Structures are given as C-alpha cells and as structure tokens.
XYZ file of C-alpha atoms in Angstrom:
394
model
C -112.314 -94.089 54.927
C -111.786 -91.526 52.441
C -108.223 -92.986 53.057
C -107.814 -91.071 56.152
C -105.712 -93.347 57.945
C -102.573 -92.684 55.624
C -103.248 -90.487 52.765
C -104.865 -87.543 53.991
C -102.051 -86.887 56.403
C -99.506 -87.416 53.655
C -101.452 -85.199 51.338
C -101.207 -82.566 54.033
C -97.601 -82.716 54.283
C -97.036 -82.243 50.526
C -99.199 -79.036 50.919
C -96.894 -77.794 53.979
C -93.918 -78.578 51.823
C -95.075 -76.624 48.976
C -95.495 -73.696 51.095
C -92.231 -71.695 51.295
C -93.940 -69.222 53.519
C -93.304 -65.939 51.944
C -95.057 -63.119 53.789
C -98.035 -61.304 52.989
C -97.461 -59.829 49.381
C -93.990 -60.740 49.836
C -93.174 -63.615 47.463
C -90.515 -65.865 48.880
C -87.171 -65.637 46.827
C -86.496 -68.217 44.134
C -82.666 -67.652 43.749
C -79.938 -66.029 45.712
C -79.924 -62.904 44.081
C -82.632 -61.089 46.049
C -79.952 -59.134 48.556
C -77.391 -56.884 46.992
C -75.360 -56.394 50.305
C -74.380 -58.298 53.316
C -76.399 -57.534 56.553
C -74.682 -56.538 59.801
C -76.669 -59.252 61.968
C -75.170 -62.774 62.038
C -77.221 -65.802 61.116
C -75.976 -69.443 60.892
C -77.128 -70.841 57.617
C -75.486 -73.815 57.682
C -77.299 -77.350 57.534
C -78.806 -78.405 61.155
C -77.394 -81.392 62.333
C -80.042 -82.261 64.573
C -82.559 -83.957 61.856
C -83.043 -87.411 63.648
C -86.513 -88.530 62.646
C -86.213 -92.184 63.758
C -88.998 -93.850 65.142
C -88.934 -96.858 67.373
C -91.912 -98.872 68.718
C -92.128 -100.966 71.633
C -94.761 -103.346 69.689
C -97.844 -104.491 70.966
C -96.619 -106.945 73.616
C -98.628 -110.125 74.980
C -100.539 -111.145 77.598
C -101.318 -109.189 81.180
C -104.881 -108.920 82.607
C -106.489 -105.582 82.384
C -107.791 -104.218 85.657
C -110.156 -101.490 86.015
C -107.708 -99.104 87.308
C -105.847 -98.921 83.850
C -108.737 -97.671 81.948
C -108.474 -94.141 80.451
C -111.261 -91.912 80.095
C -113.602 -93.161 77.232
C -112.435 -96.734 77.799
C -114.064 -99.238 79.790
C -113.795 -103.562 79.950
C -115.879 -103.486 76.584
C -113.154 -101.306 74.563
C -113.396 -97.635 73.400
C -116.906 -96.336 73.775
C -115.995 -92.576 73.749
C -112.970 -91.817 71.656
C -113.531 -88.130 71.717
C -113.122 -88.409 75.432
C -110.038 -90.219 75.183
C -108.260 -87.761 72.337
C -109.182 -84.882 74.457
C -107.526 -86.355 77.226
C -104.449 -87.367 75.177
C -103.877 -83.765 74.119
C -104.844 -82.225 77.529
C -102.097 -84.147 79.145
C -99.528 -84.610 76.449
C -100.031 -81.482 74.310
C -98.157 -79.063 75.693
C -94.884 -80.981 76.537
C -93.857 -83.782 75.045
C -92.189 -85.805 71.832
C -94.224 -87.071 69.015
C -92.662 -89.213 66.520
C -94.550 -90.390 63.491
C -93.742 -92.319 60.378
C -96.177 -92.616 57.299
C -95.446 -95.316 54.648
C -97.331 -95.619 51.425
C -96.980 -96.878 48.170
C -95.508 -93.785 47.039
C -92.645 -93.526 49.877
C -91.783 -92.500 53.528
C -92.236 -89.317 55.768
C -91.306 -89.082 59.075
C -91.767 -86.462 61.490
C -90.698 -85.219 64.963
C -92.619 -82.654 67.142
C -91.039 -81.524 70.407
C -92.831 -79.062 72.504
C -91.392 -77.514 75.355
C -92.120 -74.868 77.945
C -89.858 -72.451 75.806
C -90.511 -73.484 72.543
C -91.133 -76.246 70.163
C -89.398 -78.125 67.332
C -91.050 -79.558 64.130
C -88.912 -81.544 61.639
C -90.297 -83.525 58.649
C -87.989 -85.719 56.466
C -89.285 -87.256 53.252
C -86.986 -89.897 52.761
C -88.130 -91.146 49.294
C -87.805 -87.440 47.708
C -84.542 -86.729 49.983
C -86.089 -83.366 51.197
C -86.054 -82.067 54.765
C -87.205 -79.217 56.793
C -87.267 -78.367 60.249
C -89.132 -75.244 62.286
C -88.192 -73.514 65.787
C -91.391 -71.533 67.242
C -92.168 -69.651 70.252
C -95.232 -67.618 70.649
C -95.356 -65.888 67.091
C -91.831 -66.103 66.382
C -91.148 -68.830 63.948
C -87.946 -69.850 62.155
C -87.998 -72.444 59.317
C -84.956 -74.268 57.574
C -86.133 -75.802 54.150
C -83.260 -77.478 52.422
C -84.956 -77.413 49.294
C -85.717 -73.605 49.602
C -83.830 -70.603 48.359
C -82.884 -69.295 50.729
C -83.208 -72.055 52.814
C -83.418 -69.861 56.183
C -86.906 -68.010 57.074
C -87.274 -65.567 60.166
C -90.947 -64.468 60.906
C -92.017 -62.238 63.347
C -95.687 -61.378 63.808
C -98.572 -62.808 61.605
C -97.126 -63.428 58.716
C -97.848 -66.473 56.078
C -95.096 -68.455 57.729
C -96.469 -68.373 60.951
C -99.989 -69.253 59.800
C -98.386 -72.261 57.704
C -96.471 -73.221 60.926
C -100.095 -73.698 62.339
C -101.015 -76.134 60.109
C -98.439 -78.510 61.382
C -100.807 -78.901 64.104
C -103.006 -80.923 61.459
C -100.395 -83.472 61.198
C -100.200 -84.035 64.744
C -103.723 -84.545 65.051
C -104.459 -86.619 62.002
C -103.414 -90.081 63.233
C -105.568 -89.942 66.252
C -108.447 -90.123 63.849
C -108.094 -93.819 63.915
C -109.336 -93.642 67.250
C -112.607 -92.252 65.953
C -113.200 -94.654 63.137
C -112.284 -97.896 64.449
C -113.585 -100.251 66.952
C -111.144 -100.677 69.626
C -111.137 -103.643 72.166
C -109.120 -104.131 75.297
C -106.486 -106.646 74.886
C -104.551 -107.092 78.044
C -101.701 -104.831 79.208
C -97.862 -104.356 78.427
C -95.327 -101.740 79.328
C -93.600 -98.717 77.795
C -90.495 -97.508 79.275
C -91.263 -99.500 82.439
C -95.023 -98.193 82.864
C -97.644 -100.592 82.635
C -100.255 -99.460 79.778
C -103.539 -100.695 78.486
C -103.235 -102.380 74.830
C -106.004 -101.671 72.621
C -106.613 -103.744 69.233
C -108.225 -102.682 66.449
C -111.276 -105.096 65.886
C -113.003 -103.431 62.923
C -114.207 -100.269 61.262
C -116.789 -98.232 63.050
C -119.128 -96.202 60.060
C -120.643 -93.272 61.611
C -123.273 -90.991 59.947
C -120.925 -87.691 60.811
C -117.656 -89.281 60.024
C -115.678 -91.066 57.514
C -116.718 -94.279 55.415
C -114.624 -97.414 54.462
C -112.881 -96.836 51.005
C -113.690 -100.348 49.104
C -110.388 -100.322 47.989
C -108.636 -100.638 51.589
C -108.986 -103.912 53.125
C -107.165 -105.723 56.229
C -106.988 -103.045 58.432
C -104.949 -104.080 61.591
C -103.341 -102.578 64.489
C -102.833 -101.531 68.105
C -103.140 -98.619 70.607
C -101.256 -98.481 73.848
C -102.538 -96.169 76.078
C -101.808 -94.823 79.919
C -104.020 -94.724 82.796
C -104.210 -91.048 82.612
C -105.153 -91.047 78.570
C -101.677 -90.474 76.854
C -101.315 -92.590 73.755
C -97.876 -93.598 74.115
C -97.831 -95.746 71.049
C -100.089 -96.369 68.061
C -99.758 -98.560 64.762
C -102.155 -99.221 62.157
C -101.803 -100.219 58.717
C -103.888 -101.416 55.677
C -103.727 -102.926 52.264
C -104.594 -100.716 49.005
C -106.213 -103.436 46.815
C -105.308 -101.629 43.642
C -101.734 -101.851 44.075
C -101.110 -104.659 46.827
C -98.957 -101.883 48.977
C -99.085 -101.783 52.617
C -99.730 -98.428 54.338
C -99.268 -97.616 57.481
C -98.920 -95.266 60.241
C -96.761 -95.439 63.444
C -96.761 -92.771 66.380
C -94.806 -92.853 69.563
C -95.408 -90.112 72.320
C -92.583 -89.778 75.289
C -91.107 -87.096 77.606
C -94.547 -86.259 78.751
C -93.939 -83.250 81.207
C -90.041 -83.467 80.978
C -89.355 -82.215 77.407
C -86.997 -79.491 76.937
C -86.347 -77.698 73.621
C -83.375 -75.439 73.246
C -83.488 -72.901 70.643
C -80.929 -73.808 67.708
C -78.305 -71.805 66.670
C -79.724 -71.453 63.307
C -82.944 -69.869 64.762
C -80.731 -67.278 66.836
C -79.259 -63.827 65.914
C -81.722 -62.064 64.076
C -82.946 -58.425 64.475
C -85.978 -57.770 66.723
C -88.439 -55.723 64.790
C -92.075 -54.900 64.834
C -94.559 -53.602 62.151
C -97.292 -51.250 63.489
C -99.479 -48.989 61.275
C -100.999 -45.210 61.974
C -104.284 -44.307 63.052
C -105.479 -44.166 59.016
C -103.459 -47.258 58.320
C -101.432 -44.920 55.587
C -97.980 -45.194 57.151
C -96.339 -48.187 58.156
C -93.861 -48.495 61.036
C -90.826 -51.103 61.189
C -89.305 -50.493 64.839
C -85.951 -51.863 65.316
C -86.085 -52.952 69.053
C -82.913 -55.004 69.313
C -80.053 -57.357 67.459
C -77.996 -56.191 64.657
C -78.526 -53.279 62.434
C -79.915 -53.778 58.963
C -77.181 -51.904 56.750
C -77.320 -49.103 53.940
C -78.889 -50.096 50.765
C -80.585 -53.107 51.748
C -83.592 -53.761 50.006
C -86.963 -54.122 51.816
C -90.308 -55.614 50.281
C -93.491 -54.063 51.210
C -97.029 -55.610 50.983
C -100.380 -55.853 52.292
C -103.334 -58.086 52.039
C -101.244 -60.204 49.699
C -100.549 -57.491 47.389
C -96.868 -56.632 46.922
C -96.540 -52.811 46.540
C -92.631 -52.926 45.991
C -89.391 -52.431 47.430
C -87.813 -49.509 49.623
C -84.069 -49.271 49.573
C -82.553 -48.020 52.960
C -80.680 -44.690 52.665
C -79.107 -45.011 55.716
C -78.742 -48.011 58.089
C -81.385 -49.038 60.346
C -80.174 -49.539 64.005
C -81.825 -50.768 66.967
C -83.764 -48.123 68.768
C -84.695 -46.424 65.212
C -88.045 -46.843 63.013
C -88.355 -46.856 59.514
C -91.443 -45.475 58.116
C -93.100 -46.645 54.859
C -95.762 -45.194 52.551
C -96.922 -46.091 49.368
C -99.182 -44.798 46.750
C -100.894 -45.988 43.527
C -103.593 -48.309 42.214
C -104.030 -51.730 40.271
C -100.432 -52.628 40.370
C -98.848 -49.477 39.497
C -97.250 -48.366 42.997
C -94.615 -46.149 44.319
C -93.015 -47.156 47.793
C -90.976 -44.735 49.933
C -89.415 -44.952 53.491
C -87.079 -43.035 55.672
C -85.585 -43.671 58.951
C -86.638 -41.704 61.780
C -88.925 -39.109 60.077
C -92.375 -40.193 58.949
C -92.988 -39.212 55.397
C -95.906 -36.958 54.307
C -98.925 -39.027 53.431
C -98.958 -39.142 49.423
C -102.011 -38.727 47.153
C -103.529 -42.233 46.512
C -102.148 -43.513 49.562
C -102.479 -47.351 50.064
C -104.037 -48.724 53.397
C -102.095 -51.214 55.265
C -104.994 -52.351 57.214
C -104.775 -55.904 56.103
C -102.169 -58.218 56.607
C -99.447 -55.638 56.280
C -95.892 -57.099 56.405
C -92.226 -56.215 55.336
C -89.519 -58.690 54.355
C -85.959 -58.485 54.106
C -83.324 -60.733 51.786
C -79.959 -60.442 53.611
C -77.048 -62.808 54.577
C -78.734 -65.725 53.026
C -82.014 -65.110 55.023
C -85.204 -64.043 54.210
C -86.876 -62.043 57.134
C -90.511 -61.289 57.604
C -91.998 -58.900 59.770
C -95.759 -58.235 60.268
C -97.873 -56.721 63.369
C -98.406 -58.821 66.300
C -100.704 -62.098 66.021
C -104.520 -61.040 66.699
C -103.822 -57.300 66.354
C -107.083 -55.930 64.806
C -105.791 -55.014 61.416
C -108.070 -57.410 59.501
C -105.923 -60.261 60.168
C -107.428 -63.592 61.650
C -104.447 -64.505 63.610
C -103.869 -67.694 61.820
C -105.002 -70.600 63.500
C -103.610 -70.118 67.137
C -101.172 -67.774 68.876
C -98.071 -70.361 69.010
C -96.628 -72.009 71.802
C-alpha cells in the first residue's frame, strides 16, 4: 500500500536524522572548531542516560466476549466502520498527555522511538539499533533542545521559530504514521483482553481495504496480519502489524504501545537546562536585528555570532564586550549577492548602512560556545514572513 505500513515511517525517520537543525541561514557546525572562547553559561554536554526505547507488548490475548459498551467511536459489532473517528478520538484523548512507544523492523534494521508528552514539556527519543545512532529532544512551547550523538556539537538549543523548531514538528509524523493501518485495513471485532488491568476491545486485521482516496496494496507485500487493542473511550493501547516482503522474504513490522494517559509527567533534563534566555526581534523597517538577553549566563567577549535571514548566511559578528542579562545586541548587515558585511554593538543601535539587508523573513542568530549550538529566532507565529513551522509546540 505504497508500503505505508513500515517503509514510509522509517524513511521519514531517516530524513529527520539527517536534519541537524541549523538555524535559518546558520549552517550547523561540522566540527568542534566553531567557538574560540568558553561561554560563561553552564551546559551539561554529557551523553544523556535516559535513552530507554524498549517496547514491550501485552499481545493479543484470547477469548472474552465483546459487549456494546466496549465499542469506541467508529466501531460496532461489524468492526471498524469509521477509522477517522477512531483515530481522531485517540489523539483527542491521548495526544496531549501519554507515553507512546514504537518499534519499526524492516529488512534494513530496527528503529525504536519513545514520545512522552506531559503538561510542562515533552520528550522524543529515537534509536536506530542497526546503525548505532541515537538522538533525543526536549521541547516546551517554542523552546527545543536536541541531543544528537552523531552531530558536532552534539547539543543544539533552539528558542523561537528556528529550523530546529520546525524540524521537531516533523516528529509528529512519526507518531501519526502507524495509525494509517486503521485507514487501510479491514478490522474485525475479535473479543476482548486486558491491558494493565483494563478490559479492552481486540480488533484483528481481516484484509486490506482499497479506497479511491488512499493507499493501494503493493503487489510485493503479502501476509498482512496483526491486531489492535482499544479502550471504550477510543485510546489505542496497543497495535502490532506485520507483513512479508516477497522480494526479500523479510518480515517487516510495526508495534505501538500507549500508556500513562492523563498521568504522564516530563521533567526537564539537565542537558536541556542552563541556557541563556535570548529573544530576536526586528525594527520597524526590518534593517536592524535585536538580540535581547533576558536571563541566564552571559555570552562572553570575543564570542562569534552567526547572523542569517531567509536561509541566507550574512556572516559573523564578534562581541567586543560580553552580552549580559538585561542588555541588547543590535546587528545590521549590508551588501548583496553573497558579499556581506555584518556589524553589531551592545546597548547602542548602529546607523543603518547603505545597501542594508532586510531581516523581514526568518531572521536568526546562532552562537557556538561551550560545546553547544545556540539558535535564536523571533517568536513562533510572529509576522515576519515565517510560517511558524507545523504548530506552536506543546
């Protein structure tokens, strides 16, 4: 079915893994030589210890007569008659506060992920066991911190509408893709079982449903089978489905478990804490970029900041004095067609130069210091030509 069951999800993960999240016009560093000074703020750059992505399923169980009070929205005695209603209810009930674990197994290897969504933040962790790579994110509103063991620097702190923020919005695709099975297969009621002591309805895959507006069966995929366990209020607590790739004989599968609905808490880890709170804004004519230091450790003298807008890197500005909390750095840039000059000063707004560039679209400032890339951009949704990514965060 355009191989949506497994391959699309894994391919999307590979895309995310290849996005190192550089800010607009501010390419991510490829080595550890971007910073020439130590920042005065403190950041924990050690490898996170909480990278558990294990997935343990209860299994389909057996027996149990299904009664009408167990049917969630979109399901009756005939099976799933409205998959969209079921999926919608699941995300309405469990989308804002729950733990989702998923495992994707293909002929190319195994990838596991865990998404924890709490009231004060969320964590997304992905481990490719075959490649030996791991990354984890912490996010709250438009603040996103990413640890990627394969990148240098390994930590990226993002505040505002940066590329890292937008990239994080793509993780929502990975949480949604497995549920496409509900729209592409015939699911029949197959009794009941229990998950964590709660009685749930068991649905079994009876075949593939071809629809004019959806996915079609890949002729190279066969022996599709699996089950879904769903609560009366529409929470999909567990699903597992697998198929055979007739070209390789490999079994491909997806497993998803959902727990902690309404009771999940997410603490901000040490590696996501201790960063300067800076905001980016533009003047009335967008020719001046202001970096306001609101709280946290100072950015020391001689630190280089990379300035960009609309995916164009204008260049670096070096601090002639430290940027302390309560102070503002003003930046202007001039030039055309790749030949730019960037200047900045703390506390005093510089004169607007001739041929001044406009920061009206996707402006950003990045700092490489203390083994961390700091990315700052205007607030999400601010009217500077930016689209605000795929949402406003948690």
